[in-house]
Structure formats: C-alpha cells, structure tokens
Amino acid sequence: MHKEMPESDYPDIRELHLFSDMAHDNFMSLMRGAYVQAFPPQIELITEGDPSDFLHVVLTGSVDLFCSWNGRETSMATVRPISTFILAATIRDAPNLMSARTLEKSRIALIPSQDVRAVFNADNDFARAIVTELAQCYRSVIKTQKDLKLRTSLERLANFLLRQQKRAAGDTGFDLPFEKRRLASFLGMTPENLSRAFKGLQPYGVTVTGTRITIEDQHDLEKFAKPSPLIDDDST
Amino acid sequence: MHKEMPESDYPDIRELHLFSDMAHDNFMSLMRGAYVQAFPPQIELITEGDPSDFLHVVLTGSVDLFCSWNGRETSMATVRPISTFILAATIRDAPNLMSARTLEKSRIALIPSQDVRAVFNADNDFARAIVTELAQCYRSVIKTQKDLKLRTSLERLANFLLRQQKRAAGDTGFDLPFEKRRLASFLGMTPENLSRAFKGLQPYGVTVTGTRITIEDQHDLEKFAKPSPLIDDDST
DNA sequence: TTTGACGCTTGATAATTATCAAGCCTTCGG
DNA sequence: CCGAAGGCTTGATAATTATCAAGCGTCAAA
C-alpha cells in the first residue's frame, strides 16, 4: 500500500533543519525505511489518541492538524511543505494529541517512529536538531495561546491578516491560504462571526473579495491590531 | 547581590529528569556557575521580551508565568518546586515570551543561559534530556490550548477541579493551589465569572468554602466535565 | 484594636460570541 | 447547460462572557 521513498525526494528532506546536520549514514537509514504516499483531499492521516507510528513529512499539498472533544472540533494548525508533524509524540512514544487530515492532494513521507527514536539515540547532531525544532514548536504554541487569551476575535483576525500581508512582501494584497471556515476554526470563532469580523475591519481599510484580501493602509490597521513580535513574529 | 548555590541544593536539582543523566563534570560545572537567591512575594523575575540570561529553577515557593498585551494580562502557568522554566528561550537564545513573578517567598536557582547552551553542545545525554523535557512542555501547552478552544469556562473549571481532586488522591477534598483570581486568569475568565462558575457547579456536587473544595460525587461531576486523557492527563 | 487594602462575591448591564434559519453564490459532476 | 452540494453571508436570537459598581470579609500594618 505504501511506496518506498524515491531517492529524488531525499534532498528536499535533507534540507530541513531537522535533518541537515545528522550523519549521512543515519539519514540514509531513515530514508530507506521511509514510505511515501500520495493522498487525496480530506483523508484522515492520523487520529488523536492513536499511537504515533510515523513521523510525517509533508512534501506537497497541505495538512490540517485538528482536535475534537465532546462533538466539537477545532483546527490547531496547518502544515505546509516542507515540514514535519507529530515530532513530539514520536519522540516520546506517546499517543497523538492531534488528528491530521489532508486539505488537498498531498504527498506525505512516513518515517517509522521506531527508526526516528533509534537514530535519535545514536546521532547526537540529530538529537540537538530536535531540541531546536521542539523549542521552536513550543514557542509557537505559546504565541498562539497568548493570541487566544489576550485578544478578541476581531483583533486576532486583524493580526492574522497583517501577518499574511507581511509574508506577501511588497504585494498589494494576498489570497487567504485556506478556506474561511478553517480560518475561523483556527482563530477560535465560527464561520458566521468570521464573516462579520471581516466587515468589522472594513473601517480599517480591509477589503475582501472572495479569497482575496487587500489592506488599504497597513499603518491604519496596525493601529487597531497592535501586533507584537512576542505574539506575531515567526522568528523570535 | 546573588549568592552562589550551596552544595546542599545540588542533589535536589540533580534529581530532575533534565539533569539526572548528564555527566558529573558537566553538572558540577553548571552548578558552580549558578546562583541562588531568595525572593519575596510578587517580585518580577523576568519580563517578556527580555533576553533570557538564566535558566531558572524553582527550589521552594512558586512562580507565576504570565503574559501581557495591550494593557491586558493573563496567567499561563504556575511553576512549583522542583522544576525549571524558560528552557526553550534559553536554548534558542531568544527573548522570553512570558514574564515570571514569585507568588510567595521563593528560592530560585539561576543558571547562566550561556553555560546551559555550552553544556548542551558538549553533553549528549543532556541534549537528549532536553528533548524529552521540551516534548513534554510542548504537549502540555497543546493540551491547554485544546482545553481553551474546545470547552466553555464552566467545563474548564469542572475539569480543573477533577484534575486537582485526582492529585489529592483519596482525600475527601482539596485546597485550591493558588488564589481564585489567578485561577480565573489561568482558566481564561474573570474573577467574577469564576465566582459564578463555582455556583454553576453546585448542582454537580461541588462545594466551595473559602479555598477548600469538596466534590460530593466525582462520577456526577465527570458526567458533566467529560474529562479526556488527551487534554487532562499529565502523563500522556 | 482599628483601619485600610485587597480579594471575593453579587447584581445589573453591556459586549462578545454562538446558534439557528434562510438565502446566495460558486463549483463540479452529470 | 442543469442541478445538487457545500461554503459563504446575513439577520434574528440566544448563550456566554466581560464590565461596572457596590458591599462583604479577611488580614495585616499602624
């Protein structure tokens, strides 16, 4: 059912910070034990509570990490190429805390968790790379939590739009990177309220046309959104 | 101003998972460069945004980790003996994402971040222990985030009380581990609403007398709270 | 002991957010 | 091209949560 990973995929993965420093032999050993599979959209790759059998790497497409409780569901993050997910569960040999589903047609690499743990024990540079990666992940979640606890939904949306605009560099506008319903869930609100929140940002120069967003005067929106590097910057 | 750490404190710190596996020489090197200081209550130990100069270890007392934005403030976690905080910022040599203040009179060990990073680079066992620690921290934050996004404030309180009761083992009740106002902030609500939420749990057998909580029929409260190991268990 | 500070509670009210119910629009398969 | 499905929007309403204002209780400093 799964296919072995073709060697043509090795370089992309090797470029990831997580794998770039490890010994060649160990990297090859991980790759040779790995699989690659193309999934259609909306396929549930992992289910929260299940043991983490594989470290996943998104090669193309995109994957939604989400959680459920008591009939409710919320989107936690979207993973885009090229990056890994469920590293923490893999390392701790613990059950996944989040489920994952493909948002679009996606190629996913699956590295058996046992192999990852074995190489983690054997390769000191890999262990250190995992430290950096996990520290980064941890800080990223802390930022999201600050966003959730300190801001209203309107403020969260405003800051989200500013972050996206920043990514789009000099461009005059940008397209939302996923469906509005998913954005709503990610921001901790309902689709109905996201729709209203967009209208609420019109006075600050935000225009929405389908999936296209334009921010008339970035400075104007910033005066409302008050972005902070300790919440909104990727790097710090 | 700071005092060198007395050797009598070494064993307690050495017992922490983070330090238990590392080479003796490296441990001693960390300890000899470390300071210990007793702080009165309500002292701000670190401020978010500042560089992380020290890895902190709470020896006695307790420390509140909190965040601010736009004049608002929220409590993120309480650190109790014996454990460390701001490990991630220390390792990444990045600014602290959270502030910290003593809740009571507390003895804090301060290990220079430079030393921690140096030993991290030199000691492979220490590096691996950090991986385990960070993975644990990461998963813990994810659980908190699920709690926040999937549950109402009443449900969060109910589950918090059940977790505390579990810690109190067979006891018939327990005392809240900190002020109600801080609990409110931690749970993402106002003190006023926490007060009302306690009343809202009376029908499920929760009695509050000052700081003392008793849960009449744990099963009854669980039927309402629906605790999940993927949100509420420390271990998984 | 007194007094003030401060945390907790309660009530009234307002703001925020969710839910329900249509209706609109795009998309995609027939 | 048509029609159904599903995402998006809008309005009305309800639930949740926050704010404001006051009073109560406790604790510690004077």
JSON list of N, CA, C and O in Angstrom, two decimals, chain B residues 116-141:
[
{"chain": "B", "resi": 116, "resn": "VAL", "atom": "N", "xyz": [24.32, 26.86, 30.08]},
{"chain": "B", "resi": 116, "resn": "VAL", "atom": "CA", "xyz": [23.40, 25.81, 29.66]},
{"chain": "B", "resi": 116, "resn": "VAL", "atom": "C", "xyz": [23.61, 25.46, 28.20]},
{"chain": "B", "resi": 116, "resn": "VAL", "atom": "O", "xyz": [23.68, 24.28, 27.82]},
{"chain": "B", "resi": 117, "resn": "ARG", "atom": "N", "xyz": [23.75, 26.49, 27.38]},
{"chain": "B", "resi": 117, "resn": "ARG", "atom": "CA", "xyz": [23.95, 26.23, 25.95]},
{"chain": "B", "resi": 117, "resn": "ARG", "atom": "C", "xyz": [25.30, 25.56, 25.69]},
{"chain": "B", "resi": 117, "resn": "ARG", "atom": "O", "xyz": [25.41, 24.67, 24.84]},
{"chain": "B", "resi": 118, "resn": "ALA", "atom": "N", "xyz": [26.31, 25.94, 26.45]},
{"chain": "B", "resi": 118, "resn": "ALA", "atom": "CA", "xyz": [27.63, 25.32, 26.28]},
{"chain": "B", "resi": 118, "resn": "ALA", "atom": "C", "xyz": [27.57, 23.83, 26.62]},
{"chain": "B", "resi": 118, "resn": "ALA", "atom": "O", "xyz": [28.07, 22.99, 25.87]},
{"chain": "B", "resi": 119, "resn": "VAL", "atom": "N", "xyz": [26.95, 23.53, 27.76]},
{"chain": "B", "resi": 119, "resn": "VAL", "atom": "CA", "xyz": [26.86, 22.12, 28.16]},
{"chain": "B", "resi": 119, "resn": "VAL", "atom": "C", "xyz": [25.94, 21.35, 27.22]},
{"chain": "B", "resi": 119, "resn": "VAL", "atom": "O", "xyz": [26.17, 20.18, 26.92]},
{"chain": "B", "resi": 120, "resn": "PHE", "atom": "N", "xyz": [24.91, 22.01, 26.75]},
{"chain": "B", "resi": 120, "resn": "PHE", "atom": "CA", "xyz": [24.03, 21.38, 25.75]},
{"chain": "B", "resi": 120, "resn": "PHE", "atom": "C", "xyz": [24.83, 20.93, 24.54]},
{"chain": "B", "resi": 120, "resn": "PHE", "atom": "O", "xyz": [24.62, 19.84, 24.00]},
{"chain": "B", "resi": 121, "resn": "ASN", "atom": "N", "xyz": [25.79, 21.75, 24.12]},
{"chain": "B", "resi": 121, "resn": "ASN", "atom": "CA", "xyz": [26.60, 21.40, 22.97]},
{"chain": "B", "resi": 121, "resn": "ASN", "atom": "C", "xyz": [27.61, 20.31, 23.27]},
{"chain": "B", "resi": 121, "resn": "ASN", "atom": "O", "xyz": [28.02, 19.58, 22.37]},
{"chain": "B", "resi": 122, "resn": "ALA", "atom": "N", "xyz": [28.00, 20.20, 24.54]},
{"chain": "B", "resi": 122, "resn": "ALA", "atom": "CA", "xyz": [29.07, 19.27, 24.89]},
{"chain": "B", "resi": 122, "resn": "ALA", "atom": "C", "xyz": [28.55, 17.92, 25.39]},
{"chain": "B", "resi": 122, "resn": "ALA", "atom": "O", "xyz": [29.20, 16.90, 25.20]},
{"chain": "B", "resi": 123, "resn": "ASP", "atom": "N", "xyz": [27.38, 17.94, 26.02]},
{"chain": "B", "resi": 123, "resn": "ASP", "atom": "CA", "xyz": [26.90, 16.73, 26.71]},
{"chain": "B", "resi": 123, "resn": "ASP", "atom": "C", "xyz": [25.70, 16.13, 25.97]},
{"chain": "B", "resi": 123, "resn": "ASP", "atom": "O", "xyz": [24.60, 16.70, 25.97]},
{"chain": "B", "resi": 124, "resn": "ASN", "atom": "N", "xyz": [25.92, 14.97, 25.37]},
{"chain": "B", "resi": 124, "resn": "ASN", "atom": "CA", "xyz": [24.87, 14.36, 24.55]},
{"chain": "B", "resi": 124, "resn": "ASN", "atom": "C", "xyz": [23.67, 13.89, 25.38]},
{"chain": "B", "resi": 124, "resn": "ASN", "atom": "O", "xyz": [22.53, 13.94, 24.92]},
{"chain": "B", "resi": 125, "resn": "ASP", "atom": "N", "xyz": [23.95, 13.43, 26.57]},
{"chain": "B", "resi": 125, "resn": "ASP", "atom": "CA", "xyz": [22.84, 12.98, 27.41]},
{"chain": "B", "resi": 125, "resn": "ASP", "atom": "C", "xyz": [21.98, 14.15, 27.86]},
{"chain": "B", "resi": 125, "resn": "ASP", "atom": "O", "xyz": [20.75, 14.04, 27.94]},
{"chain": "B", "resi": 126, "resn": "PHE", "atom": "N", "xyz": [22.66, 15.25, 28.12]},
{"chain": "B", "resi": 126, "resn": "PHE", "atom": "CA", "xyz": [21.92, 16.45, 28.49]},
{"chain": "B", "resi": 126, "resn": "PHE", "atom": "C", "xyz": [21.04, 16.89, 27.32]},
{"chain": "B", "resi": 126, "resn": "PHE", "atom": "O", "xyz": [19.86, 17.23, 27.50]},
{"chain": "B", "resi": 127, "resn": "ALA", "atom": "N", "xyz": [21.59, 16.86, 26.12]},
{"chain": "B", "resi": 127, "resn": "ALA", "atom": "CA", "xyz": [20.82, 17.24, 24.94]},
{"chain": "B", "resi": 127, "resn": "ALA", "atom": "C", "xyz": [19.57, 16.37, 24.81]},
{"chain": "B", "resi": 127, "resn": "ALA", "atom": "O", "xyz": [18.48, 16.86, 24.52]},
{"chain": "B", "resi": 128, "resn": "ARG", "atom": "N", "xyz": [19.73, 15.08, 25.06]},
{"chain": "B", "resi": 128, "resn": "ARG", "atom": "CA", "xyz": [18.58, 14.18, 24.93]},
{"chain": "B", "resi": 128, "resn": "ARG", "atom": "C", "xyz": [17.55, 14.42, 26.03]},
{"chain": "B", "resi": 128, "resn": "ARG", "atom": "O", "xyz": [16.34, 14.32, 25.81]},
{"chain": "B", "resi": 129, "resn": "ALA", "atom": "N", "xyz": [18.05, 14.76, 27.22]},
{"chain": "B", "resi": 129, "resn": "ALA", "atom": "CA", "xyz": [17.11, 15.06, 28.31]},
{"chain": "B", "resi": 129, "resn": "ALA", "atom": "C", "xyz": [16.31, 16.31, 27.97]},
{"chain": "B", "resi": 129, "resn": "ALA", "atom": "O", "xyz": [15.11, 16.38, 28.29]},
{"chain": "B", "resi": 130, "resn": "ILE", "atom": "N", "xyz": [16.95, 17.25, 27.33]},
{"chain": "B", "resi": 130, "resn": "ILE", "atom": "CA", "xyz": [16.24, 18.47, 26.93]},
{"chain": "B", "resi": 130, "resn": "ILE", "atom": "C", "xyz": [15.15, 18.14, 25.92]},
{"chain": "B", "resi": 130, "resn": "ILE", "atom": "O", "xyz": [14.05, 18.69, 25.96]},
{"chain": "B", "resi": 131, "resn": "VAL", "atom": "N", "xyz": [15.46, 17.23, 25.02]},
{"chain": "B", "resi": 131, "resn": "VAL", "atom": "CA", "xyz": [14.44, 16.82, 24.05]},
{"chain": "B", "resi": 131, "resn": "VAL", "atom": "C", "xyz": [13.20, 16.31, 24.76]},
{"chain": "B", "resi": 131, "resn": "VAL", "atom": "O", "xyz": [12.07, 16.73, 24.48]},
{"chain": "B", "resi": 132, "resn": "THR", "atom": "N", "xyz": [13.39, 15.41, 25.70]},
{"chain": "B", "resi": 132, "resn": "THR", "atom": "CA", "xyz": [12.26, 14.84, 26.42]},
{"chain": "B", "resi": 132, "resn": "THR", "atom": "C", "xyz": [11.48, 15.92, 27.16]},
{"chain": "B", "resi": 132, "resn": "THR", "atom": "O", "xyz": [10.25, 15.95, 27.14]},
{"chain": "B", "resi": 133, "resn": "GLU", "atom": "N", "xyz": [12.23, 16.80, 27.80]},
{"chain": "B", "resi": 133, "resn": "GLU", "atom": "CA", "xyz": [11.60, 17.88, 28.56]},
{"chain": "B", "resi": 133, "resn": "GLU", "atom": "C", "xyz": [10.78, 18.80, 27.65]},
{"chain": "B", "resi": 133, "resn": "GLU", "atom": "O", "xyz": [9.63, 19.12, 27.96]},
{"chain": "B", "resi": 134, "resn": "LEU", "atom": "N", "xyz": [11.39, 19.21, 26.54]},
{"chain": "B", "resi": 134, "resn": "LEU", "atom": "CA", "xyz": [10.69, 20.14, 25.65]},
{"chain": "B", "resi": 134, "resn": "LEU", "atom": "C", "xyz": [9.46, 19.48, 25.01]},
{"chain": "B", "resi": 134, "resn": "LEU", "atom": "O", "xyz": [8.43, 20.12, 24.84]},
{"chain": "B", "resi": 135, "resn": "ALA", "atom": "N", "xyz": [9.61, 18.20, 24.67]},
{"chain": "B", "resi": 135, "resn": "ALA", "atom": "CA", "xyz": [8.47, 17.49, 24.08]},
{"chain": "B", "resi": 135, "resn": "ALA", "atom": "C", "xyz": [7.32, 17.46, 25.07]},
{"chain": "B", "resi": 135, "resn": "ALA", "atom": "O", "xyz": [6.15, 17.67, 24.72]},
{"chain": "B", "resi": 136, "resn": "GLN", "atom": "N", "xyz": [7.65, 17.24, 26.31]},
{"chain": "B", "resi": 136, "resn": "GLN", "atom": "CA", "xyz": [6.66, 17.24, 27.40]},
{"chain": "B", "resi": 136, "resn": "GLN", "atom": "C", "xyz": [5.99, 18.61, 27.52]},
{"chain": "B", "resi": 136, "resn": "GLN", "atom": "O", "xyz": [4.76, 18.71, 27.59]},
{"chain": "B", "resi": 137, "resn": "CYS", "atom": "N", "xyz": [6.81, 19.65, 27.54]},
{"chain": "B", "resi": 137, "resn": "CYS", "atom": "CA", "xyz": [6.29, 21.02, 27.63]},
{"chain": "B", "resi": 137, "resn": "CYS", "atom": "C", "xyz": [5.38, 21.32, 26.46]},
{"chain": "B", "resi": 137, "resn": "CYS", "atom": "O", "xyz": [4.29, 21.88, 26.61]},
{"chain": "B", "resi": 138, "resn": "TYR", "atom": "N", "xyz": [5.83, 20.96, 25.29]},
{"chain": "B", "resi": 138, "resn": "TYR", "atom": "CA", "xyz": [5.05, 21.21, 24.08]},
{"chain": "B", "resi": 138, "resn": "TYR", "atom": "C", "xyz": [3.68, 20.55, 24.16]},
{"chain": "B", "resi": 138, "resn": "TYR", "atom": "O", "xyz": [2.64, 21.17, 23.95]},
{"chain": "B", "resi": 139, "resn": "ARG", "atom": "N", "xyz": [3.68, 19.29, 24.54]},
{"chain": "B", "resi": 139, "resn": "ARG", "atom": "CA", "xyz": [2.42, 18.56, 24.62]},
{"chain": "B", "resi": 139, "resn": "ARG", "atom": "C", "xyz": [1.53, 19.16, 25.70]},
{"chain": "B", "resi": 139, "resn": "ARG", "atom": "O", "xyz": [0.30, 19.19, 25.56]},
{"chain": "B", "resi": 140, "resn": "SER", "atom": "N", "xyz": [2.13, 19.62, 26.74]},
{"chain": "B", "resi": 140, "resn": "SER", "atom": "CA", "xyz": [1.35, 20.24, 27.81]},
{"chain": "B", "resi": 140, "resn": "SER", "atom": "C", "xyz": [0.64, 21.51, 27.33]},
{"chain": "B", "resi": 140, "resn": "SER", "atom": "O", "xyz": [-0.54, 21.73, 27.65]},
{"chain": "B", "resi": 141, "resn": "VAL", "atom": "N", "xyz": [1.33, 22.31, 26.55]},
{"chain": "B", "resi": 141, "resn": "VAL", "atom": "CA", "xyz": [0.70, 23.54, 26.03]},
{"chain": "B", "resi": 141, "resn": "VAL", "atom": "C", "xyz": [-0.40, 23.20, 25.04]},
{"chain": "B", "resi": 141, "resn": "VAL", "atom": "O", "xyz": [-1.45, 23.84, 25.00]}
]
